[in-house]
């Protein structure tokens, strides 16, 4: 097993250690991406970058109808990769959409996002997890603070911090419909969480995370480092948020009438493939953490409108 | 019993009716209050008014220490008027603080707020309900949309819409620590809610309201009337929010480290005293809805600093 640079859930008390990896993995071979020096500096400093309307309204409208079609197609399918609201048949997430041999697969290779990921990670990339999310209005549940990397490291064996999440937002995100909240600079620190990982933790953690939850003192400390700031990913539909795998984030519930939906791809460096989980337990299923037949993505130049016309209905 | 202008929880389907009462009850006798014509117009239009730092930092600091003292004094008291967090001994609210014969009683008579209430309600006023609220960081619970008037009418027999809530915020309210959300203009409409009122409803409704909850269609309609806007009562400590008794409001949970606390007085017109509850049930207890020995408030000119020095400890 690889050296555990980021021990967590080892039964110890909570503590905070420094990040051991670069944030932007600069590599001349991938330096001609879409991100400016200023973008890279901002990402390095804050741990995230928001691009307003990276996709235009027509593209968003295609994505929304494809999301609806995928939701509808999965409504009666009972499977681990389809997450429903507790106590109802309403779908909240569908996983592994980048393998649908259709629209979302093409979108996952779109050069607008892939080249940005390559530039940040300094290498070719692949997708370690993908999903579409639909959060209803009125009753959207809160998601408590967490670092995705903590879970991906402990439960999936991701060795280093060299992955970036890309969230394409398909509905306007306002201050009042439960936007993602991020703590600027939190990606530079790692909260070693108390507790251990229960067996088959993923079956409940996708609805409510109980392991790998940072304690209040660590959260206060991280917010203090950010001079008290907590940022929100608000913006119009079509905007794209890139956030570093270790950025501390969460969201409040949504009692507004406005639902929220997004497409979510996690790009990992091809040099950072998953090993055995550092929890010592069995790996999580493929739909949560891709291991089989991992290949670097060849970025796709196709415009989405052209592509969608070619999809067989 | 008085005519029921605003029937609700009568077992019927939900419907929306027009407000039957003025919003600002203009009366020359009370027109020399602190509110400008523009303030009055805004209140009439939106159903709320926020005054930034109506109380200064020194005054806020006194209020916070008095709030703490009141919380501490009630920690071991098991009583209906002390609301604790579910499953813990932490206090969330203490009611009827304007009868404490001390600091909060004086504050409830402070002319800065009383004269504004008189000007809005066009008469002398009294306090129908008061409380201090403490919402912790990290785990502050959401409070779903509701009109206070709906409850005060159905459960307390408040005949007309002629009351105003005054919330003195003692901690900075940010976008990200669960500020009060308000729907502009919603006070001009009344949502007749479905269902009925269970006996002793107040014992559970103070933690989670189940009766008098507006349905999704009505909420969408109200937000549509506001051109999609939902406003948030953000601002620095010492700011004061006046909101009309029928303004639809709620708040999301608070996962930020920042707790929120406020002092809350409901001023009712002396001409709008409570009658028998329109639910046909027994009145709620005195600590939630004052009926005994109701007297109009004589506004108090005392500066808070001077006052607090005179309190016997």
PDB file of N, CA, C and O in Angstrom, chain B residues 47-77:
ATOM      1  N   UNK B  47     -43.609  45.270   3.079  1.00  0.00           N
ATOM      2  CA  UNK B  47     -44.018  44.555   4.282  1.00  0.00           C
ATOM      3  C   UNK B  47     -42.925  44.471   5.331  1.00  0.00           C
ATOM      4  O   UNK B  47     -43.062  43.739   6.310  1.00  0.00           O
ATOM      5  N   UNK B  48     -41.828  45.210   5.129  1.00  0.00           N
ATOM      6  CA  UNK B  48     -40.748  45.219   6.131  1.00  0.00           C
ATOM      7  C   UNK B  48     -39.834  46.413   5.896  1.00  0.00           C
ATOM      8  O   UNK B  48     -39.844  47.008   4.817  1.00  0.00           O
ATOM      9  N   UNK B  49     -39.067  46.721   6.897  1.00  0.00           N
ATOM     10  CA  UNK B  49     -38.110  47.831   6.862  1.00  0.00           C
ATOM     11  C   UNK B  49     -36.919  47.452   7.723  1.00  0.00           C
ATOM     12  O   UNK B  49     -37.104  46.988   8.843  1.00  0.00           O
ATOM     13  N   UNK B  50     -35.723  47.671   7.211  1.00  0.00           N
ATOM     14  CA  UNK B  50     -34.538  47.350   8.015  1.00  0.00           C
ATOM     15  C   UNK B  50     -33.819  48.664   8.322  1.00  0.00           C
ATOM     16  O   UNK B  50     -33.558  49.456   7.418  1.00  0.00           O
ATOM     17  N   UNK B  51     -33.496  48.882   9.593  1.00  0.00           N
ATOM     18  CA  UNK B  51     -32.702  50.050   9.970  1.00  0.00           C
ATOM     19  C   UNK B  51     -31.328  49.600  10.408  1.00  0.00           C
ATOM     20  O   UNK B  51     -31.200  48.897  11.413  1.00  0.00           O
ATOM     21  N   UNK B  52     -30.338  50.008   9.641  1.00  0.00           N
ATOM     22  CA  UNK B  52     -28.984  49.557   9.956  1.00  0.00           C
ATOM     23  C   UNK B  52     -28.496  50.258  11.223  1.00  0.00           C
ATOM     24  O   UNK B  52     -28.560  51.480  11.337  1.00  0.00           O
ATOM     25  N   UNK B  53     -28.019  49.462  12.155  1.00  0.00           N
ATOM     26  CA  UNK B  53     -27.420  49.969  13.395  1.00  0.00           C
ATOM     27  C   UNK B  53     -28.279  51.039  14.089  1.00  0.00           C
ATOM     28  O   UNK B  53     -27.789  52.124  14.423  1.00  0.00           O
ATOM     29  N   UNK B  54     -29.521  50.712  14.304  1.00  0.00           N
ATOM     30  CA  UNK B  54     -30.385  51.600  15.088  1.00  0.00           C
ATOM     31  C   UNK B  54     -29.860  51.667  16.523  1.00  0.00           C
ATOM     32  O   UNK B  54     -30.059  52.636  17.231  1.00  0.00           O
ATOM     33  N   UNK B  55     -29.196  50.592  16.942  1.00  0.00           N
ATOM     34  CA  UNK B  55     -28.512  50.597  18.238  1.00  0.00           C
ATOM     35  C   UNK B  55     -27.007  50.497  17.999  1.00  0.00           C
ATOM     36  O   UNK B  55     -26.563  49.765  17.098  1.00  0.00           O
ATOM     37  N   UNK B  56     -26.232  51.253  18.769  1.00  0.00           N
ATOM     38  CA  UNK B  56     -24.785  51.277  18.521  1.00  0.00           C
ATOM     39  C   UNK B  56     -24.074  50.098  19.198  1.00  0.00           C
ATOM     40  O   UNK B  56     -24.701  49.307  19.919  1.00  0.00           O
ATOM     41  N   UNK B  57     -22.777  50.003  18.965  1.00  0.00           N
ATOM     42  CA  UNK B  57     -22.031  48.827  19.429  1.00  0.00           C
ATOM     43  C   UNK B  57     -22.070  48.672  20.946  1.00  0.00           C
ATOM     44  O   UNK B  57     -22.162  47.559  21.460  1.00  0.00           O
ATOM     45  N   UNK B  58     -21.996  49.788  21.657  1.00  0.00           N
ATOM     46  CA  UNK B  58     -22.046  49.713  23.123  1.00  0.00           C
ATOM     47  C   UNK B  58     -23.392  49.156  23.583  1.00  0.00           C
ATOM     48  O   UNK B  58     -23.465  48.324  24.488  1.00  0.00           O
ATOM     49  N   UNK B  59     -24.436  49.637  22.932  1.00  0.00           N
ATOM     50  CA  UNK B  59     -25.772  49.176  23.310  1.00  0.00           C
ATOM     51  C   UNK B  59     -25.937  47.685  22.988  1.00  0.00           C
ATOM     52  O   UNK B  59     -26.510  46.931  23.770  1.00  0.00           O
ATOM     53  N   UNK B  60     -25.396  47.271  21.817  1.00  0.00           N
ATOM     54  CA  UNK B  60     -25.477  45.856  21.450  1.00  0.00           C
ATOM     55  C   UNK B  60     -24.740  45.007  22.472  1.00  0.00           C
ATOM     56  O   UNK B  60     -25.208  43.940  22.865  1.00  0.00           O
ATOM     57  N   UNK B  61     -23.611  45.510  22.908  1.00  0.00           N
ATOM     58  CA  UNK B  61     -22.817  44.718  23.844  1.00  0.00           C
ATOM     59  C   UNK B  61     -23.562  44.558  25.175  1.00  0.00           C
ATOM     60  O   UNK B  61     -23.539  43.489  25.794  1.00  0.00           O
ATOM     61  N   UNK B  62     -24.261  45.606  25.608  1.00  0.00           N
ATOM     62  CA  UNK B  62     -25.101  45.479  26.818  1.00  0.00           C
ATOM     63  C   UNK B  62     -26.214  44.454  26.581  1.00  0.00           C
ATOM     64  O   UNK B  62     -26.451  43.558  27.400  1.00  0.00           O
ATOM     65  N   UNK B  63     -26.867  44.571  25.419  1.00  0.00           N
ATOM     66  CA  UNK B  63     -27.980  43.652  25.129  1.00  0.00           C
ATOM     67  C   UNK B  63     -27.505  42.209  25.109  1.00  0.00           C
ATOM     68  O   UNK B  63     -28.182  41.313  25.604  1.00  0.00           O
ATOM     69  N   UNK B  64     -26.303  41.981  24.532  1.00  0.00           N
ATOM     70  CA  UNK B  64     -25.804  40.605  24.460  1.00  0.00           C
ATOM     71  C   UNK B  64     -25.511  40.051  25.839  1.00  0.00           C
ATOM     72  O   UNK B  64     -25.781  38.883  26.125  1.00  0.00           O
ATOM     73  N   UNK B  65     -24.962  40.897  26.705  1.00  0.00           N
ATOM     74  CA  UNK B  65     -24.654  40.367  28.036  1.00  0.00           C
ATOM     75  C   UNK B  65     -25.946  40.141  28.817  1.00  0.00           C
ATOM     76  O   UNK B  65     -26.045  39.185  29.591  1.00  0.00           O
ATOM     77  N   UNK B  66     -26.950  40.985  28.591  1.00  0.00           N
ATOM     78  CA  UNK B  66     -28.238  40.762  29.255  1.00  0.00           C
ATOM     79  C   UNK B  66     -28.912  39.496  28.712  1.00  0.00           C
ATOM     80  O   UNK B  66     -29.548  38.746  29.449  1.00  0.00           O
ATOM     81  N   UNK B  67     -28.753  39.264  27.413  1.00  0.00           N
ATOM     82  CA  UNK B  67     -29.305  38.046  26.818  1.00  0.00           C
ATOM     83  C   UNK B  67     -28.634  36.818  27.440  1.00  0.00           C
ATOM     84  O   UNK B  67     -29.299  35.861  27.845  1.00  0.00           O
ATOM     85  N   UNK B  68     -27.323  36.895  27.569  1.00  0.00           N
ATOM     86  CA  UNK B  68     -26.579  35.772  28.153  1.00  0.00           C
ATOM     87  C   UNK B  68     -27.027  35.514  29.586  1.00  0.00           C
ATOM     88  O   UNK B  68     -27.237  34.369  30.000  1.00  0.00           O
ATOM     89  N   UNK B  69     -27.190  36.613  30.329  1.00  0.00           N
ATOM     90  CA  UNK B  69     -27.597  36.504  31.725  1.00  0.00           C
ATOM     91  C   UNK B  69     -28.980  35.850  31.836  1.00  0.00           C
ATOM     92  O   UNK B  69     -29.209  34.996  32.690  1.00  0.00           O
ATOM     93  N   UNK B  70     -29.869  36.234  30.927  1.00  0.00           N
ATOM     94  CA  UNK B  70     -31.225  35.674  30.949  1.00  0.00           C
ATOM     95  C   UNK B  70     -31.197  34.187  30.581  1.00  0.00           C
ATOM     96  O   UNK B  70     -31.888  33.370  31.188  1.00  0.00           O
ATOM     97  N   UNK B  71     -30.381  33.866  29.563  1.00  0.00           N
ATOM     98  CA  UNK B  71     -30.222  32.457  29.182  1.00  0.00           C
ATOM     99  C   UNK B  71     -29.715  31.648  30.375  1.00  0.00           C
ATOM    100  O   UNK B  71     -30.263  30.599  30.713  1.00  0.00           O
ATOM    101  N   UNK B  72     -28.639  32.150  30.994  1.00  0.00           N
ATOM    102  CA  UNK B  72     -28.024  31.426  32.114  1.00  0.00           C
ATOM    103  C   UNK B  72     -29.028  31.240  33.252  1.00  0.00           C
ATOM    104  O   UNK B  72     -29.107  30.176  33.853  1.00  0.00           O
ATOM    105  N   UNK B  73     -29.789  32.284  33.524  1.00  0.00           N
ATOM    106  CA  UNK B  73     -30.759  32.237  34.612  1.00  0.00           C
ATOM    107  C   UNK B  73     -31.874  31.235  34.360  1.00  0.00           C
ATOM    108  O   UNK B  73     -32.576  30.824  35.275  1.00  0.00           O
ATOM    109  N   UNK B  74     -32.067  30.878  33.092  1.00  0.00           N
ATOM    110  CA  UNK B  74     -33.168  29.978  32.749  1.00  0.00           C
ATOM    111  C   UNK B  74     -32.709  28.560  32.413  1.00  0.00           C
ATOM    112  O   UNK B  74     -33.535  27.706  32.107  1.00  0.00           O
ATOM    113  N   UNK B  75     -31.378  28.358  32.490  1.00  0.00           N
ATOM    114  CA  UNK B  75     -30.839  27.087  32.004  1.00  0.00           C
ATOM    115  C   UNK B  75     -31.430  25.875  32.730  1.00  0.00           C
ATOM    116  O   UNK B  75     -31.714  24.855  32.120  1.00  0.00           O
ATOM    117  N   UNK B  76     -31.619  26.034  34.019  1.00  0.00           N
ATOM    118  CA  UNK B  76     -32.093  24.874  34.783  1.00  0.00           C
ATOM    119  C   UNK B  76     -33.588  24.926  35.073  1.00  0.00           C
ATOM    120  O   UNK B  76     -34.104  24.133  35.844  1.00  0.00           O
ATOM    121  N   UNK B  77     -34.243  25.888  34.442  1.00  0.00           N
ATOM    122  CA  UNK B  77     -35.684  26.015  34.674  1.00  0.00           C
ATOM    123  C   UNK B  77     -36.424  25.252  33.576  1.00  0.00           C
ATOM    124  O   UNK B  77     -36.260  25.531  32.398  1.00  0.00           O
TER     125      UNK B  77
END
